[in-house]
mmCIF file of C-alpha atoms in Angstrom:
data_model
loop_
_atom_site.group_PDB
_atom_site.id
_atom_site.type_symbol
_atom_site.label_atom_id
_atom_site.label_comp_id
_atom_site.label_asym_id
_atom_site.label_seq_id
_atom_site.Cartn_x
_atom_site.Cartn_y
_atom_site.Cartn_z
ATOM 1 C CA MET Q 5 239.396 89.713 -24.460
ATOM 2 C CA THR Q 6 236.058 90.251 -26.157
ATOM 3 C CA THR Q 7 234.968 88.564 -29.345
ATOM 4 C CA THR Q 8 232.090 89.471 -31.555
ATOM 5 C CA ARG Q 9 229.899 86.599 -32.613
ATOM 6 C CA ARG Q 10 227.226 86.962 -35.238
ATOM 7 C CA THR Q 11 224.403 84.508 -35.145
ATOM 8 C CA ASP Q 12 222.727 85.189 -38.462
ATOM 9 C CA GLY Q 13 223.064 82.343 -40.954
ATOM 10 C CA GLY Q 14 224.458 84.614 -43.663
ATOM 11 C CA ALA Q 15 227.558 85.623 -41.695
ATOM 12 C CA ASP Q 16 230.702 85.266 -43.751
ATOM 13 C CA LEU Q 17 233.596 83.495 -41.995
ATOM 14 C CA ARG Q 18 236.099 86.080 -43.234
ATOM 15 C CA GLN Q 19 233.970 88.858 -41.754
ATOM 16 C CA LEU Q 20 233.777 87.011 -38.438
ATOM 17 C CA VAL Q 21 237.566 86.670 -38.403
ATOM 18 C CA GLU Q 22 237.986 90.360 -39.242
ATOM 19 C CA GLU Q 23 235.674 91.323 -36.371
ATOM 20 C CA CYS Q 24 237.332 89.030 -33.816
ATOM 21 C CA GLU Q 25 239.633 90.926 -31.440
ATOM 22 C CA ALA Q 26 241.698 87.776 -30.729
ATOM 23 C CA ILE Q 27 242.781 87.565 -34.375
ATOM 24 C CA SER Q 28 244.690 90.123 -36.358
ATOM 25 C CA ARG Q 29 246.032 90.373 -39.884
ATOM 26 C CA CYS Q 30 249.781 90.608 -40.474
ATOM 27 C CA GLU Q 31 250.499 93.936 -42.179
ATOM 28 C CA GLU Q 32 253.431 92.434 -44.101
ATOM 29 C CA CYS Q 33 252.019 89.199 -45.547
ATOM 30 C CA GLY Q 34 248.267 89.492 -44.957
ATOM 31 C CA THR Q 35 247.976 86.246 -43.003
ATOM 32 C CA HIS Q 36 245.321 86.115 -40.283
ATOM 33 C CA VAL Q 37 246.953 85.089 -36.984
ATOM 34 C CA VAL Q 38 245.866 84.543 -33.412
ATOM 35 C CA ASN Q 39 247.314 87.339 -31.274
ATOM 36 C CA LEU Q 40 250.041 85.295 -29.604
ATOM 37 C CA ALA Q 41 253.071 87.079 -31.101
ATOM 38 C CA SER Q 42 254.400 83.881 -32.668
ATOM 39 C CA HIS Q 43 253.767 84.587 -36.356
ATOM 40 C CA ARG Q 44 256.540 84.528 -38.948
ATOM 41 C CA CYS Q 45 255.682 85.540 -42.489
ATOM 42 C CA PRO Q 46 256.054 82.825 -45.114
ATOM 43 C CA SER Q 47 259.097 83.124 -47.325
ATOM 44 C CA ALA Q 48 259.658 82.125 -50.933
ATOM 45 C CA ASP Q 49 262.511 79.888 -49.807
ATOM 46 C CA THR Q 50 260.583 78.233 -46.954
ATOM 47 C CA ARG Q 51 260.833 74.552 -47.630
ATOM 48 C CA ARG Q 52 259.944 71.235 -46.040
ATOM 49 C CA THR Q 53 262.920 68.990 -45.662
ATOM 50 C CA ASN Q 54 263.555 65.302 -45.467
ATOM 51 C CA ARG Q 55 266.709 63.469 -44.377
ATOM 52 C CA GLU Q 56 268.196 63.631 -47.885
ATOM 53 C CA THR Q 57 267.666 67.379 -48.407
ATOM 54 C CA ARG Q 58 268.951 68.124 -44.889
ATOM 55 C CA GLN Q 59 272.113 66.158 -45.631
ATOM 56 C CA GLU Q 60 272.580 68.029 -48.929
ATOM 57 C CA ARG Q 61 272.141 71.372 -47.166
ATOM 58 C CA ALA Q 62 274.621 70.399 -44.426
ATOM 59 C CA GLU Q 63 277.194 69.244 -46.986
ATOM 60 C CA GLY Q 64 276.704 72.475 -48.933
ATOM 61 C CA ASP Q 65 277.426 74.618 -45.857
ATOM 62 C CA GLU Q 66 280.979 75.749 -46.492
ATOM 63 C CA ARG Q 67 281.364 77.829 -43.342
ATOM 64 C CA ASP Q 68 284.049 76.816 -40.852
ATOM 65 C CA ASP Q 69 283.233 73.455 -39.245
ATOM 66 C CA ASP Q 70 284.946 74.572 -36.024
ATOM 67 C CA ASP Q 71 282.547 77.505 -35.508
ATOM 68 C CA LEU Q 72 280.117 77.114 -32.628
ATOM 69 C CA VAL Q 73 276.423 76.798 -33.435
ATOM 70 C CA GLY Q 74 273.317 76.178 -31.346
ATOM 71 C CA ILE Q 75 270.958 73.231 -31.493
ATOM 72 C CA PHE Q 76 267.750 72.581 -29.604
ATOM 73 C CA PRO Q 77 267.437 69.087 -28.093
ATOM 74 C CA ARG Q 78 265.345 66.702 -30.184
ATOM 75 C CA SER Q 79 263.240 65.669 -27.201
ATOM 76 C CA SER Q 80 261.481 68.995 -27.744
ATOM 77 C CA GLY Q 81 260.180 68.021 -31.168
ATOM 78 C CA ASN Q 82 261.475 67.665 -34.691
ATOM 79 C CA SER Q 83 264.416 70.016 -34.502
ATOM 80 C CA TYR Q 84 266.674 69.335 -37.440
ATOM 81 C CA ALA Q 85 268.527 72.625 -37.758
ATOM 82 C CA TYR Q 86 271.606 74.185 -36.270
ATOM 83 C CA HIS Q 87 271.557 77.912 -35.634
ATOM 84 C CA GLU Q 88 274.109 80.658 -35.993
ATOM 85 C CA LEU Q 89 274.844 82.396 -32.711
ATOM 86 C CA SER Q 90 274.883 86.054 -31.796
ATOM 87 C CA ASP Q 91 276.033 86.780 -28.242
ATOM 88 C CA GLY Q 92 275.185 83.212 -27.209
ATOM 89 C CA ASP Q 93 271.638 83.240 -28.612
ATOM 90 C CA VAL Q 94 270.321 82.037 -31.952
ATOM 91 C CA GLN Q 95 270.505 84.992 -34.325
ATOM 92 C CA CYS Q 96 267.269 84.189 -36.158
ATOM 93 C CA GLY Q 97 264.977 84.229 -33.144
ATOM 94 C CA CYS Q 98 263.905 80.595 -33.526
ATOM 95 C CA GLY Q 99 264.410 80.196 -29.792
ATOM 96 C CA ASN Q 100 261.232 82.210 -29.350
ATOM 97 C CA TYR Q 101 259.275 79.596 -31.322
ATOM 98 C CA ALA Q 102 260.971 76.359 -30.286
ATOM 99 C CA LYS Q 103 259.402 74.298 -27.556
ATOM 100 C CA ALA Q 104 262.809 73.883 -25.935
ATOM 101 C CA ASP Q 105 264.050 75.207 -22.656
ATOM 102 C CA ARG Q 106 267.739 75.029 -23.483
ATOM 103 C CA LEU Q 107 270.167 75.547 -26.315
ATOM 104 C CA GLU Q 108 273.121 73.217 -26.704
ATOM 105 C CA ILE Q 109 276.310 74.786 -28.088
ATOM 106 C CA VAL Q 110 278.347 72.482 -30.353
ATOM 107 C CA SER Q 111 280.751 72.808 -33.268
ATOM 108 C CA ARG Q 112 279.235 72.991 -36.746
ATOM 109 C CA VAL Q 113 280.827 69.632 -37.648
ATOM 110 C CA GLU Q 114 279.281 67.995 -34.561
ATOM 111 C CA ALA Q 115 275.875 69.401 -35.491
ATOM 112 C CA LYS Q 116 276.291 68.002 -39.013
ATOM 113 C CA ASP Q 117 277.347 64.630 -37.570
ATOM 114 C CA ARG Q 118 274.097 64.617 -35.571
ATOM 115 C CA GLY Q 119 272.098 64.966 -38.793
ATOM 116 C CA ARG Q 120 271.386 68.681 -38.452
ATOM 117 C CA CYS Q 121 271.374 71.177 -41.315
ATOM 118 C CA PRO Q 122 271.666 74.983 -41.451
ATOM 119 C CA CYS Q 123 268.618 76.869 -40.193
ATOM 120 C CA GLY Q 124 266.835 78.512 -43.112
ATOM 121 C CA ASN Q 125 265.936 81.541 -40.982
ATOM 122 C CA CYS Q 126 269.593 82.016 -39.988
ATOM 123 C CA GLU Q 127 270.553 81.823 -43.660
ATOM 124 C CA ARG Q 128 267.983 84.538 -44.515
ATOM 125 C CA VAL Q 129 269.298 86.777 -41.718
ATOM 126 C CA GLU Q 130 272.841 86.368 -43.032
ATOM 127 C CA ARG Q 131 271.722 87.177 -46.608
ATOM 128 C CA LEU Q 132 269.926 90.289 -45.411
ATOM 129 C CA ARG Q 133 273.000 91.414 -43.494
ATOM 130 C CA ALA Q 134 275.230 90.770 -46.509
ATOM 131 C CA ASP Q 135 272.848 92.817 -48.666
ATOM 132 C CA GLY Q 136 273.028 95.693 -46.179
ATOM 133 C CA GLY Q 137 269.600 95.062 -44.664
ATOM 134 C CA ASP Q 138 270.825 95.083 -41.060
#
């Protein structure tokens, strides 16, 4: 990996970023990202949650409580979501970004009882599929 570094005092930071081979610009959202393949574009419905909003989201999830969902162990960080499964893996791809080495499969009601709420990325994938996007 080679980076270009300008030493003149008038160098613009944006220009330096544009010239750096370790950083690229997402073609979809325009965000500059380090080339680690872990970027997800921001979404209009991306939201920070607290215990109260997570509980509201879990209570509002009307899908079958007996369905199996995946959760990442909390010891791996602040994982508050449960994920819809597709062939035993999380359908949204969050497993690629989580700092967890295993996925625990539980019923939706058990995930809710553990204080988890629906994954926002899984919800977006389901909306796209319902709209014919997949």
